[in-house]
XYZ file of C-alpha atoms in Angstrom:
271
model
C 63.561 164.588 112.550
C 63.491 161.978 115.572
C 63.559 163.262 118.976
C 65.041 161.838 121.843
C 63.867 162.138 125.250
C 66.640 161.563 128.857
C 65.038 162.079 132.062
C 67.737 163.740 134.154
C 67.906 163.558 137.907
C 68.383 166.108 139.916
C 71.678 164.999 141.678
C 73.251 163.689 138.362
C 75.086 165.686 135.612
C 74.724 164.578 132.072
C 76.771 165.433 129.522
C 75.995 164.964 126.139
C 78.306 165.759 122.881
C 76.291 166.368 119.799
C 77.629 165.877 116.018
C 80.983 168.209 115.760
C 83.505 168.825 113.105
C 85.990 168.984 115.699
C 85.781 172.493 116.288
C 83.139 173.112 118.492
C 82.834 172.124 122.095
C 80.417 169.595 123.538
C 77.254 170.809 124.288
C 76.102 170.015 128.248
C 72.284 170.060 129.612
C 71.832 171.586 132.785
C 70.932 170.226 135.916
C 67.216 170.213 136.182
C 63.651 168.422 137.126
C 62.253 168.642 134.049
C 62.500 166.474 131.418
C 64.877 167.770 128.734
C 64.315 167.280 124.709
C 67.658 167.254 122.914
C 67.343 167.220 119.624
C 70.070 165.351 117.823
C 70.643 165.835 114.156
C 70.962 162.117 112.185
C 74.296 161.370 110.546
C 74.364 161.603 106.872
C 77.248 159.723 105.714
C 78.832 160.526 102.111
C 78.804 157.881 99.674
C 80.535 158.072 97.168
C 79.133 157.519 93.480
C 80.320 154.815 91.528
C 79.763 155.418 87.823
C 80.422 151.988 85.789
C 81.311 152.615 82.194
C 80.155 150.825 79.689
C 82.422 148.850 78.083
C 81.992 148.352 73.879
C 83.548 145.501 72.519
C 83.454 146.059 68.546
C 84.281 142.896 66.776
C 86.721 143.109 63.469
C 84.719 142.710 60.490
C 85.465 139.796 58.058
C 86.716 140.968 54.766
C 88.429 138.500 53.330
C 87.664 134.440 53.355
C 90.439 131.698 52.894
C 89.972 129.455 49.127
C 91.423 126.341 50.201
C 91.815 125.014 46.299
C 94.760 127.315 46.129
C 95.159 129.319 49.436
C 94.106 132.772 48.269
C 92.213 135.093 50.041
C 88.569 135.888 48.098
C 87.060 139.532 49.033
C 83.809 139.709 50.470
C 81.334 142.271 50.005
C 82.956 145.157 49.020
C 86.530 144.156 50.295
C 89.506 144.847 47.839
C 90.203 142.486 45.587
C 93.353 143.526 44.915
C 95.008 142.305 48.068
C 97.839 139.637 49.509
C 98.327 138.361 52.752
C 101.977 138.749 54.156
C 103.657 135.842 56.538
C 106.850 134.861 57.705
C 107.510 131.400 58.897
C 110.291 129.653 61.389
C 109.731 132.594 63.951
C 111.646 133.933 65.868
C 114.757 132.621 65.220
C 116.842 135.597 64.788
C 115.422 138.113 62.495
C 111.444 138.184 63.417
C 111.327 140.781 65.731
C 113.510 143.159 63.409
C 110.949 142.525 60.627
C 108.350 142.992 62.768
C 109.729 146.718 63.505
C 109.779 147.276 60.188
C 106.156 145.992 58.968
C 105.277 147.993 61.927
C 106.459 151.450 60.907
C 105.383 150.405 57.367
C 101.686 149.683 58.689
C 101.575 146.278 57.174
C 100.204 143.489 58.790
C 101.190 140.014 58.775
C 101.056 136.645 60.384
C 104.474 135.453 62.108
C 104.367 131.425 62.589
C 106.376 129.888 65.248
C 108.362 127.111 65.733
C 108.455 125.828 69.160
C 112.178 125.284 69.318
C 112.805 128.995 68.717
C 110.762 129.537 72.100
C 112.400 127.761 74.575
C 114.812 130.361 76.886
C 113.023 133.512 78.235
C 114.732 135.743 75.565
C 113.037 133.694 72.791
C 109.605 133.961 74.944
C 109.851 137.529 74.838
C 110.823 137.852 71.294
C 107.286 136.319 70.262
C 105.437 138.452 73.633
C 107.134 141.726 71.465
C 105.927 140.815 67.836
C 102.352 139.910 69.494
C 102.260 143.290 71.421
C 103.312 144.997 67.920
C 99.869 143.945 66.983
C 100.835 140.790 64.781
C 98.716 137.612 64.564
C 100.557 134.402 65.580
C 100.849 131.344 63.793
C 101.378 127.545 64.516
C 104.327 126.103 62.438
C 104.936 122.990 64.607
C 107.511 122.331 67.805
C 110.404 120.847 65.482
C 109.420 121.722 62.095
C 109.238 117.571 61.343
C 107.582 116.643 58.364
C 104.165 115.057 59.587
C 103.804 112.868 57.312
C 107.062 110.962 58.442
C 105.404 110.916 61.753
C 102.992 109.032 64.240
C 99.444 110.163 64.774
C 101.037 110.530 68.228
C 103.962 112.670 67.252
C 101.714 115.109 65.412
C 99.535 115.621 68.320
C 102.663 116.781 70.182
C 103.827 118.983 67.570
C 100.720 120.597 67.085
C 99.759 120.654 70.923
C 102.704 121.535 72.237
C 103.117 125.149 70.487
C 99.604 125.838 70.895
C 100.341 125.291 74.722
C 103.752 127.651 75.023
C 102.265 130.016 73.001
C 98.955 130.348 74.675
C 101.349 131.036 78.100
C 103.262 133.549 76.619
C 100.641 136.123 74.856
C 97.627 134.470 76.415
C 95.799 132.742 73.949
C 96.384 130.402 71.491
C 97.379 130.258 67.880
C 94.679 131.294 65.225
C 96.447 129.894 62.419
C 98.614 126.877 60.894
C 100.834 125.985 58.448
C 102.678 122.598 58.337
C 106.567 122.704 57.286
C 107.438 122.037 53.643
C 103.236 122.497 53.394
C 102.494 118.646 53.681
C 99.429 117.852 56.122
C 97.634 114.335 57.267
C 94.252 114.065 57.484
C 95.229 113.274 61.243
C 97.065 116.950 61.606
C 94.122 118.493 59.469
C 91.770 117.167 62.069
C 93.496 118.467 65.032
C 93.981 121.602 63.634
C 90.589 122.337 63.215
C 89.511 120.964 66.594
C 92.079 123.674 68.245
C 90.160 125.999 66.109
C 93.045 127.025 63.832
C 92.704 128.002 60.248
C 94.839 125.687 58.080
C 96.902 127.207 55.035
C 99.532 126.789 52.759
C 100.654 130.038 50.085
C 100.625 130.847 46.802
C 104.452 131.603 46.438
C 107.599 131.873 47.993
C 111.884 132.506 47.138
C 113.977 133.693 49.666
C 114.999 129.440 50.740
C 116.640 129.361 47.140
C 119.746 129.925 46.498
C 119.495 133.121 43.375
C 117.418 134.863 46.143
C 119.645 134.626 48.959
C 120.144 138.821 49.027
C 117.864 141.558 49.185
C 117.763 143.160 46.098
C 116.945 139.654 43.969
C 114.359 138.605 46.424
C 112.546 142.150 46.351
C 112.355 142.111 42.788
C 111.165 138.720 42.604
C 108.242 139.173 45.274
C 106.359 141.698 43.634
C 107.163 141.230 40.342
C 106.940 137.490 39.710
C 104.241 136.190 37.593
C 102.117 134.641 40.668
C 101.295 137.557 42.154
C 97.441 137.628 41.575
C 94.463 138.812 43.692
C 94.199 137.469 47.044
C 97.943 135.696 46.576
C 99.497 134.228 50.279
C 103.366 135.306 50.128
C 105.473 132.742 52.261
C 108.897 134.606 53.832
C 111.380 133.216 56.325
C 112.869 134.799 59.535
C 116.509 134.834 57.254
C 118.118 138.120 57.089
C 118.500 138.699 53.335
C 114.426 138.257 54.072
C 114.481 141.324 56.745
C 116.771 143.274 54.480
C 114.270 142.976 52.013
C 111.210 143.628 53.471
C 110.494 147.352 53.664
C 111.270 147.113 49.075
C 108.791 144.128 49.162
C 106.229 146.125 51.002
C 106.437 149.175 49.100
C 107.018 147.544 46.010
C 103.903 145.728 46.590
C 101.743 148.782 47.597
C 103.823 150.466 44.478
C 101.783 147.990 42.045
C 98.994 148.720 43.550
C 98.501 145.833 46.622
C 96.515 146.419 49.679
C 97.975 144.043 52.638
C 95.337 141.723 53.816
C 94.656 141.946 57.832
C 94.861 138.466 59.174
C 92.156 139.851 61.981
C 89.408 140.678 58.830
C 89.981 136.846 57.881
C 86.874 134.719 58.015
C 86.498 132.788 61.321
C 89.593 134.917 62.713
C 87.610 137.169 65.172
């Protein structure tokens, strides 16, 4: 404890306050000759504790890894086999976030890929903000869905680019995968794509752009029950509504034959 020592005359009157809470008076010292010892109490000042938690950052493990000789999906490790990867393309026109609902209450994941002309007003923004914060993985499709190989190296670039750019300011980072319309690539848009980091595909099979298909019950029963649904298959849909009608059958009648739904977030490379 420190002391401090006043020497006090004896025609002057000190007064000293000590520490309070407010409800004591202030203490005075006396008129004297003698030197006086106060002893003053030091101020302890509460701090308070700052606890920083840890924060764990667990990556997704990859399950399944992309065959580029025919755009399955091959397990790895001990992965499921017996698995297909679900994606809709030309998002979000008018249907996407409807079929996103319903993949959501179904538990069944899937990549939507966007078209850059469906995300021009605010409304359209938020239509892809509400798919991503449903917990779906976002594609590249292109800005105009042009055919790239009717077009300049230039033109591609923009294509490509510019919907990695929109998107990227809407959810808040970029595209993890692409698929070019009518599935035709350049080694140009190939290039590019890997240099944004995307991961290139194309799909095993596809209906609902063909006339016979064009309503929900023929389109179900041709998704799971067509001949080229194998192991690891990549099922192309559109944002069309005889697409969302069908949906919820497809899923279950997938599951039904005995399907898992691949995670696009367990993909190779995807984390």
């Amino acid at each position: 404890m420190k002391h401090t020592t006043w020497m006090i005359s004896a025609v002057m009157l000190l007064g000293l306050s000590a520490c309070s809470d407010g409800d004591e008076k202030p203490k005075t010292v006396k008129e004297s000759n003698e030197t006086t010892t106060v002893s003053q109490e030091p101020v302890v000042e509460e701090v308070e504790e700052v606890v920083e938690e840890e924060v764990v950052i667990q990556e997704t493990e990859s399950l399944y890894e992309l065959n580029e000789a025919n755009w399955t999906f091959k397990p790895i490790k001990d992965a499921n086999p017996k698995a297909v990867l679900l994606t809709i393309d030309d998002a979000p026109e008018k249907y996407a976030v409807e079929m996103a609902k319903t993949l959501k209450e179904l538990n069944a994941p899937a990549i939507f890929f966007v078209n850059g002309h469906f995300l021009d007003t605010d409304d359209e923004k938020n239509n892809l903000k509400a798919i991503y914060d449903m917990g779906f993985s976002i594609g590249n499709h292109t800005q105009t869905h042009v055919n790239l190989k009717e077009s300049s190296e230039e033109q591609q670039k923009e294509e490509i680019i510019k919907v990695n750019e929109t998107v990227e300011a809407v959810i808040g980072e970029k595209p993890k995968f692409f698929r070019a319309p009518f599935g035709v690539n350049t080694d140009f848009s190939k290039s590019l794509v890997k240099q944004e980091g995307m991961l290139l595909m194309n799909w095993t099979y596809g209906y609902d752009w063909e006339k016979q298909y064009r309503d929900a019950a023929s389109l179900t029963d041709i998704m799971v029950n067509t001949e080229y649904l194998t192991d690891g298959a990549n099922l192309l849909m559109h944002d069309r509504e005889w697409t969302a009608q069908a949906l919820r059958g497809i899923v279950e009648g997938l599951r039904a034959n005995g399907y898992d739904l691949i995670d696009p977030k367990t993909i190779k490379g995807m984390q």
